[in-house]
PDB file of C-alpha atoms in Angstrom:
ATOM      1  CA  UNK A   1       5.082  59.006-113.142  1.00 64.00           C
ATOM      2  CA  UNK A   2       6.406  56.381-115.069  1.00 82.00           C
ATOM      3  CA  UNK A   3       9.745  55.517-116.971  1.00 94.00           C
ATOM      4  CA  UNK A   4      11.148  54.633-120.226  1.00 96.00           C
ATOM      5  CA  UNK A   5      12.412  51.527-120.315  1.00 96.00           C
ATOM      6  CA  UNK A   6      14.711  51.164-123.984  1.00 97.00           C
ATOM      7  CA  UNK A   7      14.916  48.324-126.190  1.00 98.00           C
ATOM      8  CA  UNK A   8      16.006  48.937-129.287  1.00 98.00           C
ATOM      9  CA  UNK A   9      16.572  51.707-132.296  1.00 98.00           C
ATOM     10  CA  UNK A  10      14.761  50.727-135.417  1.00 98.00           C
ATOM     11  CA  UNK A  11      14.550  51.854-138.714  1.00 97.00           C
ATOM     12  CA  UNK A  12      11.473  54.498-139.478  1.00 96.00           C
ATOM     13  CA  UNK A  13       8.340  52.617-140.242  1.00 93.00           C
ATOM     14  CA  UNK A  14       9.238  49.655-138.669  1.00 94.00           C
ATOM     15  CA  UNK A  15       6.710  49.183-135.672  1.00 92.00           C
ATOM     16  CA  UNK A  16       6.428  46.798-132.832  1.00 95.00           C
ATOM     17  CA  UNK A  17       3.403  43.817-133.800  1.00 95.00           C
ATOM     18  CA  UNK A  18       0.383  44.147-132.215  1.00 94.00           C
ATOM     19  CA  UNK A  19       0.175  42.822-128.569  1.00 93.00           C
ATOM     20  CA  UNK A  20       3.893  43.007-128.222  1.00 96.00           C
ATOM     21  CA  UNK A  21       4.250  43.109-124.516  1.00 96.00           C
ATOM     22  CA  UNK A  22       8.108  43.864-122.784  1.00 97.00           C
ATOM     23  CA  UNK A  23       9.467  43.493-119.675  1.00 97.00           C
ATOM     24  CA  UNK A  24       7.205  43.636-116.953  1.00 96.00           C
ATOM     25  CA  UNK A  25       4.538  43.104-119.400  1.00 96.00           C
ATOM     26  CA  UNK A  26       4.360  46.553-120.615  1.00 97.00           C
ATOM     27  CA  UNK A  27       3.284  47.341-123.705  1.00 97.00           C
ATOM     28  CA  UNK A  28       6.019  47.900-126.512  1.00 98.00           C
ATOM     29  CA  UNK A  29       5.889  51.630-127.387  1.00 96.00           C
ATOM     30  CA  UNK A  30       7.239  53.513-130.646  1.00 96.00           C
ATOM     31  CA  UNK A  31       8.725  57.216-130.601  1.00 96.00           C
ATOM     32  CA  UNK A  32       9.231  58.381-134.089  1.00 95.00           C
ATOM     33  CA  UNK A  33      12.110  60.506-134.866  1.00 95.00           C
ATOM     34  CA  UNK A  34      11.569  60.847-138.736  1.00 93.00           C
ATOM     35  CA  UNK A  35      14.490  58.641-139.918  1.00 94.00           C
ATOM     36  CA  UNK A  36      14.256  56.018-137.109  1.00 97.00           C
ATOM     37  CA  UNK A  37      11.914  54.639-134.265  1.00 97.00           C
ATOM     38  CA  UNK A  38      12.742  54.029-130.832  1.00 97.00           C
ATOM     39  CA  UNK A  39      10.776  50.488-128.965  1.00 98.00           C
ATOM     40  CA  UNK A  40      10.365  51.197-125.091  1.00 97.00           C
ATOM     41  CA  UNK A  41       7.766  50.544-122.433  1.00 97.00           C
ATOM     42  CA  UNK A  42       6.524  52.616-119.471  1.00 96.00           C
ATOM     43  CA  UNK A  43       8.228  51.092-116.581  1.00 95.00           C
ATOM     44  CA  UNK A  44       7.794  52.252-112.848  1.00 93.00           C
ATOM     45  CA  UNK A  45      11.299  51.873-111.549  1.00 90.00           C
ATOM     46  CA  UNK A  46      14.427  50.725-112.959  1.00 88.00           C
ATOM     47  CA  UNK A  47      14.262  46.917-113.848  1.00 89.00           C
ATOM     48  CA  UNK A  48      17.197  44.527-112.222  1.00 86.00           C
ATOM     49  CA  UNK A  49      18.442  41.740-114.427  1.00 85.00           C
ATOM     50  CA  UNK A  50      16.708  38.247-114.507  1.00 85.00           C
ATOM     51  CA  UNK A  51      17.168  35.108-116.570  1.00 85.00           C
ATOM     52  CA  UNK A  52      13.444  36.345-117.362  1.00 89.00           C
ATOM     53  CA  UNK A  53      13.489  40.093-118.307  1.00 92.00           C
ATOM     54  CA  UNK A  54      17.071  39.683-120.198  1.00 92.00           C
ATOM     55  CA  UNK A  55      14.836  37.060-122.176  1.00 93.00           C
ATOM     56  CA  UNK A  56      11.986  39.257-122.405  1.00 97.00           C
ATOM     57  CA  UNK A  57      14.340  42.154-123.645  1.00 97.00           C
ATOM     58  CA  UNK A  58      15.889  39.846-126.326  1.00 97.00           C
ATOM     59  CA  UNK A  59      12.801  38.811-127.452  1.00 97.00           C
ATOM     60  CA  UNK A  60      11.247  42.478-127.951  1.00 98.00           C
ATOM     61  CA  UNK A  61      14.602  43.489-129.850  1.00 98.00           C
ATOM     62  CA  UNK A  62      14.058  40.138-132.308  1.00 97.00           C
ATOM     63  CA  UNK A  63      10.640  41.575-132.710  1.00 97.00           C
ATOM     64  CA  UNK A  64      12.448  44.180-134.544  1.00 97.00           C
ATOM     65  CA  UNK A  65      14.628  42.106-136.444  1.00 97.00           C
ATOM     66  CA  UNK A  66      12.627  41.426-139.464  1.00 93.00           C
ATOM     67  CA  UNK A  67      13.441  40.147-143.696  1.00 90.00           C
ATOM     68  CA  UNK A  68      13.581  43.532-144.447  1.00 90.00           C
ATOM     69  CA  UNK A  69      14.843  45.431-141.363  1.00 95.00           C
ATOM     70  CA  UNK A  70      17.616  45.290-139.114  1.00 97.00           C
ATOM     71  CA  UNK A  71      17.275  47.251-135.397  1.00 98.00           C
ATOM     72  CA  UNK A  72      20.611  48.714-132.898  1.00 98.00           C
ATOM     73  CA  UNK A  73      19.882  46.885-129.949  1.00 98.00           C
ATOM     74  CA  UNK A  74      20.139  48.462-126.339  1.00 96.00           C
ATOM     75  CA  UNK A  75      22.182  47.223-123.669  1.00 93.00           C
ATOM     76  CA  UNK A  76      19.829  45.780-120.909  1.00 92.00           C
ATOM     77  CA  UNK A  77      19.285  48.907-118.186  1.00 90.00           C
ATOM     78  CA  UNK A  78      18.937  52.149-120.470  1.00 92.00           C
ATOM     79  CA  UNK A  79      15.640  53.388-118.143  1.00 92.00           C
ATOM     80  CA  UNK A  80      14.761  56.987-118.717  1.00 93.00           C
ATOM     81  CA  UNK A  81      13.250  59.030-115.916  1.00 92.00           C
ATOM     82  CA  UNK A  82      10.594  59.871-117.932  1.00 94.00           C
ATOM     83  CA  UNK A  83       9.798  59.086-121.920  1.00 94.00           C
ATOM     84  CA  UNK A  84      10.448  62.529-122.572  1.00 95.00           C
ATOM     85  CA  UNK A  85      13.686  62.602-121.266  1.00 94.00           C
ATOM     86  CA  UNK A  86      14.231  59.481-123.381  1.00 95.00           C
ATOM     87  CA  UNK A  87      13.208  61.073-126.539  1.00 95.00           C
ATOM     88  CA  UNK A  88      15.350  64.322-125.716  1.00 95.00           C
ATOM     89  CA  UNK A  89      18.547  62.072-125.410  1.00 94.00           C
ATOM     90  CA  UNK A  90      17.860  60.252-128.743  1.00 95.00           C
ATOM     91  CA  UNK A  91      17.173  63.405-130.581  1.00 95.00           C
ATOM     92  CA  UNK A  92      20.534  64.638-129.978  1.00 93.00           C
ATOM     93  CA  UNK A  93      22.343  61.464-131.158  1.00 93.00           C
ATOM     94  CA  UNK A  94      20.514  61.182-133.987  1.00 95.00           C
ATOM     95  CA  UNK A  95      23.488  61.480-136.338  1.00 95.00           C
ATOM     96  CA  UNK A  96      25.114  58.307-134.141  1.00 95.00           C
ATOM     97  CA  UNK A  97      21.578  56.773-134.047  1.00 96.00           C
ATOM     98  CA  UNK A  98      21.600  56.919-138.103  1.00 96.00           C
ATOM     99  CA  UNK A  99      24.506  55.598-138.718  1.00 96.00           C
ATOM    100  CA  UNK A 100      24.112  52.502-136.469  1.00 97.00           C
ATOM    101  CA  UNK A 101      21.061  51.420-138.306  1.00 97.00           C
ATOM    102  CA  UNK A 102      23.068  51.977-141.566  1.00 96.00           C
ATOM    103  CA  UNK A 103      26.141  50.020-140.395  1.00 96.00           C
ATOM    104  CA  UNK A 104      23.789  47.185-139.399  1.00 97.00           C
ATOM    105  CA  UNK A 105      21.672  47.359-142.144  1.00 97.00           C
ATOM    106  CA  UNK A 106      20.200  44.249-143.686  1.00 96.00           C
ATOM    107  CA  UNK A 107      22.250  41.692-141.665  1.00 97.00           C
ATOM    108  CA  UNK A 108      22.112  39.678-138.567  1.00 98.00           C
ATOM    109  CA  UNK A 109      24.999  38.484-135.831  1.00 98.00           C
ATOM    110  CA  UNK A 110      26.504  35.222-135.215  1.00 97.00           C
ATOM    111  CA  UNK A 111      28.235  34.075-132.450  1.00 94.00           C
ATOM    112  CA  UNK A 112      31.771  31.872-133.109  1.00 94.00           C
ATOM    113  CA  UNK A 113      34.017  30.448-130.216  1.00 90.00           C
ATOM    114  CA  UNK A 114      36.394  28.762-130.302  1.00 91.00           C
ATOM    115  CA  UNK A 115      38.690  26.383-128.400  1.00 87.00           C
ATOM    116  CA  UNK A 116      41.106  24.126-128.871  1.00 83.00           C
ATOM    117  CA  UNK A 117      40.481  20.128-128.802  1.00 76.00           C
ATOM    118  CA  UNK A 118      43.937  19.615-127.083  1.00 69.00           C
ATOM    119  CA  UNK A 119      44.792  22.675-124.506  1.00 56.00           C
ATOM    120  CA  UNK A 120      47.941  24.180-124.066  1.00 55.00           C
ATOM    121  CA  UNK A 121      49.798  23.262-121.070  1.00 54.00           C
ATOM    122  CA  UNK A 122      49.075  26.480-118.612  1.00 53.00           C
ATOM    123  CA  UNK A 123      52.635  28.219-118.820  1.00 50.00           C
ATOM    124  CA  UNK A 124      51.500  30.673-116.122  1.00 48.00           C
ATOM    125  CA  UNK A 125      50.421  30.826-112.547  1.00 48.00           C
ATOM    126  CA  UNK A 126      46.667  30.812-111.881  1.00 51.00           C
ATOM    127  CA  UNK A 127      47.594  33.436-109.214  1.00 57.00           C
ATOM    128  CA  UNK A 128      50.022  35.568-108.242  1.00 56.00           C
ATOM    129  CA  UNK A 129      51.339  34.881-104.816  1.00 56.00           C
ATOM    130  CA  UNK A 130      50.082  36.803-102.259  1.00 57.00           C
ATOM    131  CA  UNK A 131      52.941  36.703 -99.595  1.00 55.00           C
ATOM    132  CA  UNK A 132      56.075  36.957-101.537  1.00 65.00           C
ATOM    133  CA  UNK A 133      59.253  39.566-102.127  1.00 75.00           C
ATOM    134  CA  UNK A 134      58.483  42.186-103.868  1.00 81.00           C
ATOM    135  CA  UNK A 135      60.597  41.158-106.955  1.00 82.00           C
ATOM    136  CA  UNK A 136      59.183  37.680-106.606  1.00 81.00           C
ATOM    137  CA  UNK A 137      55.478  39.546-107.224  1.00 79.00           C
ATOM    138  CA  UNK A 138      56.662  41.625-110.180  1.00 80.00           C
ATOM    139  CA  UNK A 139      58.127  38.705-111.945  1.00 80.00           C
ATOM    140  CA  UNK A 140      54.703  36.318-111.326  1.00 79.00           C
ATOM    141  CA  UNK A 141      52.953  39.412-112.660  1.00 78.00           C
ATOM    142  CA  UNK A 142      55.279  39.607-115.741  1.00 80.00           C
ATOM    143  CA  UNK A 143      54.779  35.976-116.176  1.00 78.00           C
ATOM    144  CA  UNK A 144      51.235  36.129-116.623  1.00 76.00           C
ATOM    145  CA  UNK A 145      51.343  39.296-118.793  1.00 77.00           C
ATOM    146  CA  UNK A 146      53.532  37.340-121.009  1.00 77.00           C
ATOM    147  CA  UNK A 147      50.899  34.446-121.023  1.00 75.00           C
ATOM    148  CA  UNK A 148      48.073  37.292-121.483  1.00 73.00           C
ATOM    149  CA  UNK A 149      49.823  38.086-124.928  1.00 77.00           C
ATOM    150  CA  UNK A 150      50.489  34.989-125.885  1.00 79.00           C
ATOM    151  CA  UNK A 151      46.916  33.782-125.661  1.00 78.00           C
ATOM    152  CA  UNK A 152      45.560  36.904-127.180  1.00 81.00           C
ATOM    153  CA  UNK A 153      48.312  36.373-130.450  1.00 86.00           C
ATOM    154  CA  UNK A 154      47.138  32.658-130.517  1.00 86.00           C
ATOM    155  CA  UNK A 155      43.581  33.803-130.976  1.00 87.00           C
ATOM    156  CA  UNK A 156      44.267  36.671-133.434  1.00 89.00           C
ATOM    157  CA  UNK A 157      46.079  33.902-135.338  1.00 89.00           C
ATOM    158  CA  UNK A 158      43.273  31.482-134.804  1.00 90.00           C
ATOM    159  CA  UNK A 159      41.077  34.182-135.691  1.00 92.00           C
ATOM    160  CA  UNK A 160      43.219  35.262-139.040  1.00 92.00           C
ATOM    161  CA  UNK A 161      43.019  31.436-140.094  1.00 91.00           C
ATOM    162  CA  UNK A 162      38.881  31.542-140.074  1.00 93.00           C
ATOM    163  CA  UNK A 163      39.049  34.714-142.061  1.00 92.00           C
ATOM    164  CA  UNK A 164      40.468  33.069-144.669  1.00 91.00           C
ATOM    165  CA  UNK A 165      38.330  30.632-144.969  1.00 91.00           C
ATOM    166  CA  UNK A 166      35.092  32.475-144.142  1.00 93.00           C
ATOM    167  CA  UNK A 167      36.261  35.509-146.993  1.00 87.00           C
ATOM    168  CA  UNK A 168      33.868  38.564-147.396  1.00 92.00           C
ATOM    169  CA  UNK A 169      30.822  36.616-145.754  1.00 95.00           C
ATOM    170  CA  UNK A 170      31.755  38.497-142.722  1.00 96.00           C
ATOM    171  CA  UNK A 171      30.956  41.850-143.086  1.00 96.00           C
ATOM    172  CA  UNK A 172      32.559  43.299-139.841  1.00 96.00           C
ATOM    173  CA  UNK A 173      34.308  41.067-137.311  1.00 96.00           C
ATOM    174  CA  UNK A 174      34.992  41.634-133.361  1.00 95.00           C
ATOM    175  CA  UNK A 175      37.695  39.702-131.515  1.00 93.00           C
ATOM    176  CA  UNK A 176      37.694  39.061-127.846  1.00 84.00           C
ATOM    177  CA  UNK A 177      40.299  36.706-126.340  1.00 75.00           C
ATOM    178  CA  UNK A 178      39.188  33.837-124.079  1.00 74.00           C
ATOM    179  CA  UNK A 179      39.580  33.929-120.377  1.00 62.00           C
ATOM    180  CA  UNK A 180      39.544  29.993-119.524  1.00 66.00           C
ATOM    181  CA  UNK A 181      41.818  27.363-121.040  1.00 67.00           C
ATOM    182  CA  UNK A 182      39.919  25.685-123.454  1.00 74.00           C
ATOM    183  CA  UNK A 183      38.630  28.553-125.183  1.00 81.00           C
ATOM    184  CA  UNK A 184      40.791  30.611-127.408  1.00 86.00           C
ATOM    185  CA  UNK A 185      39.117  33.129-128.958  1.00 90.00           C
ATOM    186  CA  UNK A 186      35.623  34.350-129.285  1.00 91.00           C
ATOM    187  CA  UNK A 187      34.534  36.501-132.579  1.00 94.00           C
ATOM    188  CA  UNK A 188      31.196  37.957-133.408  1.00 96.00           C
ATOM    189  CA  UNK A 189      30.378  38.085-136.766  1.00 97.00           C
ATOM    190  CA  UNK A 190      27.985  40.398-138.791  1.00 97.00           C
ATOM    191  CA  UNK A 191      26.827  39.327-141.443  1.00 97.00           C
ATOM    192  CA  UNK A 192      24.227  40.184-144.451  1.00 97.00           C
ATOM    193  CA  UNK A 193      21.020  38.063-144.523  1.00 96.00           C
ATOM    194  CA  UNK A 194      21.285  37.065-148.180  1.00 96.00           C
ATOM    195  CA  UNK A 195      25.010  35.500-147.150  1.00 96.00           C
ATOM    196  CA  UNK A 196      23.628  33.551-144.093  1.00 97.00           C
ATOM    197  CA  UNK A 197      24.083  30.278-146.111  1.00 96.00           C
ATOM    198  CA  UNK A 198      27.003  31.122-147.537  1.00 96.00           C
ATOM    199  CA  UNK A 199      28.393  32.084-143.997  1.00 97.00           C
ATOM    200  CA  UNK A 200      27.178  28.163-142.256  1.00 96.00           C
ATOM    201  CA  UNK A 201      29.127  26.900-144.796  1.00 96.00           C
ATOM    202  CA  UNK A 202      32.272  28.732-144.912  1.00 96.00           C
ATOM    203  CA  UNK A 203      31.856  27.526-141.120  1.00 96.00           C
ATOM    204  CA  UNK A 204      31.771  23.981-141.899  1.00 95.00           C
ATOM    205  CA  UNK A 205      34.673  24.043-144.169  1.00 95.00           C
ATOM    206  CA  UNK A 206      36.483  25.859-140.877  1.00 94.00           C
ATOM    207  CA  UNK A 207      35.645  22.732-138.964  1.00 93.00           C
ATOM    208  CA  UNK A 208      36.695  20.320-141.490  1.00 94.00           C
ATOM    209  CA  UNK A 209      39.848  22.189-142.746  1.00 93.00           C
ATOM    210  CA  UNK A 210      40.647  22.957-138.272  1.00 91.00           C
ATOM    211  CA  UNK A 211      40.352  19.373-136.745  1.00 91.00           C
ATOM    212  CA  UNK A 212      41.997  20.336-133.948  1.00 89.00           C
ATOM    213  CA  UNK A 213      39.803  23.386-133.299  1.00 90.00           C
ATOM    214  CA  UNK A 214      36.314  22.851-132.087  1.00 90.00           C
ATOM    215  CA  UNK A 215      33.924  25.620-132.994  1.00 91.00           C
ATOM    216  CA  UNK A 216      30.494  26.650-131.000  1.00 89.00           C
ATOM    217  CA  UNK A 217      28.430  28.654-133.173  1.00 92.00           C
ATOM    218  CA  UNK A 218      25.299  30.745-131.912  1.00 92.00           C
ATOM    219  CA  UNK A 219      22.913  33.111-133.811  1.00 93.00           C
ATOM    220  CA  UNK A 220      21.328  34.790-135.633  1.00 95.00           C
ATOM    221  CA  UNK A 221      21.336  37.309-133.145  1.00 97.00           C
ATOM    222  CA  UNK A 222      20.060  41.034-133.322  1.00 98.00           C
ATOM    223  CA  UNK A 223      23.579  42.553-133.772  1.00 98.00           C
ATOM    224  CA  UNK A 224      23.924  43.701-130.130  1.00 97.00           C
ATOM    225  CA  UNK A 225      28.112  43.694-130.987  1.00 96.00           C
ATOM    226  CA  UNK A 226      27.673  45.830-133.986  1.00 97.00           C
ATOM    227  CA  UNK A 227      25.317  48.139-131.626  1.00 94.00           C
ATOM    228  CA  UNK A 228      27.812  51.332-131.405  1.00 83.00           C
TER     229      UNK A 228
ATOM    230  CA  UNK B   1      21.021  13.197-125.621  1.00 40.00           C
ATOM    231  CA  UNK B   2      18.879  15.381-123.093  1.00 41.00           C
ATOM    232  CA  UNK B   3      22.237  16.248-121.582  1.00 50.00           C
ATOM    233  CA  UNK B   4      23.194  17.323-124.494  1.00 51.00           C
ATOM    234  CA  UNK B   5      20.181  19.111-125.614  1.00 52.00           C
ATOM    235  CA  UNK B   6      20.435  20.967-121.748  1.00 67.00           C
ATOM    236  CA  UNK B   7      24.278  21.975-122.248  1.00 67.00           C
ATOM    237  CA  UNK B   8      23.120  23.855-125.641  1.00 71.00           C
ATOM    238  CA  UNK B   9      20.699  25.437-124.209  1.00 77.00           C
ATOM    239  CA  UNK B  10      22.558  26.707-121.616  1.00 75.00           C
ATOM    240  CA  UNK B  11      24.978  27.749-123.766  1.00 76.00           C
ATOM    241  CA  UNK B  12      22.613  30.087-125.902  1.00 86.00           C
ATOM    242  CA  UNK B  13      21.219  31.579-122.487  1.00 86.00           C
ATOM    243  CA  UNK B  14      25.126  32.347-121.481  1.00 85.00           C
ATOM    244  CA  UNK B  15      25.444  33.890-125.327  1.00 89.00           C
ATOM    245  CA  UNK B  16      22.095  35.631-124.703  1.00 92.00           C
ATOM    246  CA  UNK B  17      23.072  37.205-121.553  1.00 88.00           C
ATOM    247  CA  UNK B  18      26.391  38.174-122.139  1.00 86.00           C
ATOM    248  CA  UNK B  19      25.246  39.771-125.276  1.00 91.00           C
ATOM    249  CA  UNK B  20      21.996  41.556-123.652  1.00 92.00           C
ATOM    250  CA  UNK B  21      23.893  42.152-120.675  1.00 87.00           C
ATOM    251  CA  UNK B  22      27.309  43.592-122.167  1.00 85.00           C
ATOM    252  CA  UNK B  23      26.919  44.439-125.765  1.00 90.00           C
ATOM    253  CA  UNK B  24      24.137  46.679-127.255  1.00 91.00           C
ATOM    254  CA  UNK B  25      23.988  50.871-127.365  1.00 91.00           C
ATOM    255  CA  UNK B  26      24.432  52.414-124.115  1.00 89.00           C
ATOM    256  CA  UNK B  27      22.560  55.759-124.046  1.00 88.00           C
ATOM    257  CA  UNK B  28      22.175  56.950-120.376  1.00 80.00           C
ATOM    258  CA  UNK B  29      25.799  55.898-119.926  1.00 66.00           C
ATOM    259  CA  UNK B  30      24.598  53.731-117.154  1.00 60.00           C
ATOM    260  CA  UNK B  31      25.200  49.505-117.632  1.00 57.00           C
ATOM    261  CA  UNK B  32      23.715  46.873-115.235  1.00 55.00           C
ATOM    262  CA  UNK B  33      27.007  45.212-115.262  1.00 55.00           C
ATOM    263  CA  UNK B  34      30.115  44.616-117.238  1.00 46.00           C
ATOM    264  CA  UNK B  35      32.601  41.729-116.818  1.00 48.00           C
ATOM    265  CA  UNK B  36      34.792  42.050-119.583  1.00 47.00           C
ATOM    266  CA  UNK B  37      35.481  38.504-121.261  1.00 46.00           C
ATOM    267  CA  UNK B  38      33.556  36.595-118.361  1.00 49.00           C
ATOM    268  CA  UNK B  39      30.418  34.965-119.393  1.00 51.00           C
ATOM    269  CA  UNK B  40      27.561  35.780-116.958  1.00 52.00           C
ATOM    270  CA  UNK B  41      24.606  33.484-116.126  1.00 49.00           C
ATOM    271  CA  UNK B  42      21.822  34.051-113.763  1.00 38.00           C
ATOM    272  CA  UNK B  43      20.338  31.705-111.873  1.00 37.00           C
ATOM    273  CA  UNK B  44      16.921  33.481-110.466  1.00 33.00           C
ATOM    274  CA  UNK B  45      18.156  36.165-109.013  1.00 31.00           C
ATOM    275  CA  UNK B  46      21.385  34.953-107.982  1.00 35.00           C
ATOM    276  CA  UNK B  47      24.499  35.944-110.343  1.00 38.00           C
ATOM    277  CA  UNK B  48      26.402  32.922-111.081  1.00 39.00           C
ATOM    278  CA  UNK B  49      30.028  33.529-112.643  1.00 38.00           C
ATOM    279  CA  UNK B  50      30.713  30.804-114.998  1.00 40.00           C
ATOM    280  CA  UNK B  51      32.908  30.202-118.290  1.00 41.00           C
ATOM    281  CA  UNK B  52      33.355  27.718-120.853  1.00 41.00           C
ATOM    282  CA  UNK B  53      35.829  26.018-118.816  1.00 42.00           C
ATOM    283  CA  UNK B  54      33.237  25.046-116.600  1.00 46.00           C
ATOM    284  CA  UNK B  55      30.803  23.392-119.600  1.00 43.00           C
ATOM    285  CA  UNK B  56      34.146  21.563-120.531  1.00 46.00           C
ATOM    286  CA  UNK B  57      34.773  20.428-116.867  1.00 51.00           C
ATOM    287  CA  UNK B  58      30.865  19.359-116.556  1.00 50.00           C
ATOM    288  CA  UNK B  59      31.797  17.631-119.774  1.00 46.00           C
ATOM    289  CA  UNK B  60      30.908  17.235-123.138  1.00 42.00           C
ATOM    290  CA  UNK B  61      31.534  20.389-125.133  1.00 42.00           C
ATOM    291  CA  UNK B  62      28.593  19.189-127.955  1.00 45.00           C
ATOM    292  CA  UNK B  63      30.057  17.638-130.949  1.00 40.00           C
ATOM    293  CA  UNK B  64      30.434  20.716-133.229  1.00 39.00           C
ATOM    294  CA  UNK B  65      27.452  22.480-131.897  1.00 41.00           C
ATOM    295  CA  UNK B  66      25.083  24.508-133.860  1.00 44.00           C
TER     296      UNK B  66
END
């Protein structure tokens, strides 16, 4: 017996285009649930991640991502033992499901890091010491908190600085600090289809007004970090 | 230029896969895998743990890239 293998939540009456095939080359499938559609294929086992089925995924999901619909996107992995039990789970977060197609509604994701042109000079250890006093440990690990927070304020300030320039383009915002030293901050932006253009150039005018910042900007995505 | 054109794209595939990979609904409250903050890149079947660090070091962040 075969699996359900999820892609996406989708707005009711939005179906996948004929010939659609998904990972494995399974046909896309639609469950109905009256106010919103479920995409999934018939998979025999669990699928592992490739460079090939995460693109196969993505490109099911932008199948959904239409002028005049917006879908949630699923996290790569959400295999059902059966399409049954996949249609029993999504009937009882229907209420969730709903709202995450309203929150999402009409508008698209884009991608912004950041880093800065000149780095910082690192102010803490890559590593803390491995044979060393005790006290000697707890004060490299303090050190490198103390770094931790420091980064993470310089990004929310970073971060602050684009919102002002950017302005209600952005209709909801996620923050994630950078892990390397280069990078600073990365945000994910959602933002409504009809304020794409509006939204490249607020970007722009972030470049020229930051030269000391260099932005990398990716999208329109399916809004997989507006998903729950 | 085609170095160029090659670090974009391999920047979308390490947006793509950290999004498909760690963003998105989770309904079986099962994930393949989660690296909070870490960018994730597959090479075949082999997972490769890289960052933007490592595009810098390789060189050539892209001027301004879109």
């Amino acid at each position: 017996m075969s699996g359900a293998y999820l892609y996406c939540i989708a707005p009711a009456g939005v179906v996948p285009p004929s010939g659609l095939a998904g990972l494995e080359d399974a046909p896309v499938r639609v469950a109905s649930f009256g106010t919103f559609t479920a995409w999934y294929s018939e998979l025999d086992a669990r699928p592992e991640p490739s460079i090939e089925r995460i693109r196969r995924h993505n490109q099911v999901v932008e199948a959904a991502l239409t002028e005049e619909a917006t879908p949630v996107p699923a996290r790569f992995g959400q295999w059902f033992t059966a399409p049954a039990a996949l249609e029993e789970k999504l009937r009882e977060g229907a209420a969730v499901h709903e709202e995450s197609l309203r929150r999402v509604a009409g508008a698209v994701e884009f991608g912004l890091r950041v880093a800065e042109v000149e780095a910082p000079p690192a102010s803490a250890p890559a590593a803390v010491p491995e044979a060393t006093t005790g006290r000697a440990y707890l004060e490299a690990l303090a050190v490198r908190a103390a770094a931790g927070r420091s980064r993470d304020a310089r990004g929310r300030e970073i971060a602050a600085r684009i919102a002002s320039v950017l302005g209600p383009v952005v209709r909801q915002e996620r923050i994630e600090s950078a892990q390397s030293r280069h990078e600073v901050v990365r945000l994910a932006h959602l933002v409504a289809r009809r304020d794409v253009e509006s939204y490249r150039a607020g970007v722009a005018a972030a470049r020229r007004r930051h030269p000391e910042l260099r932005f990398l900007l990716s999208g329109p995505w399916p809004p997989y970090s507006f998903a729950a | 230029m085609p170095d160029e054109l090659t670090l974009q794209d391999e920047l979308t595939l390490v947006e793509l896969v950290n999004r498909v990979l760690d963003r998105g609904v989770v309904i079986t409250g099962e994930v393949t895998i989660s690296v909070a903050g870490v960018d994730l890149v597959f090479l075949g079947l082999d997972l490769l743990l890289t960052s933007v660090e490592t595009a810098v070091q390789r060189k050539q962040l892209p001027p301004q890239t879109e």
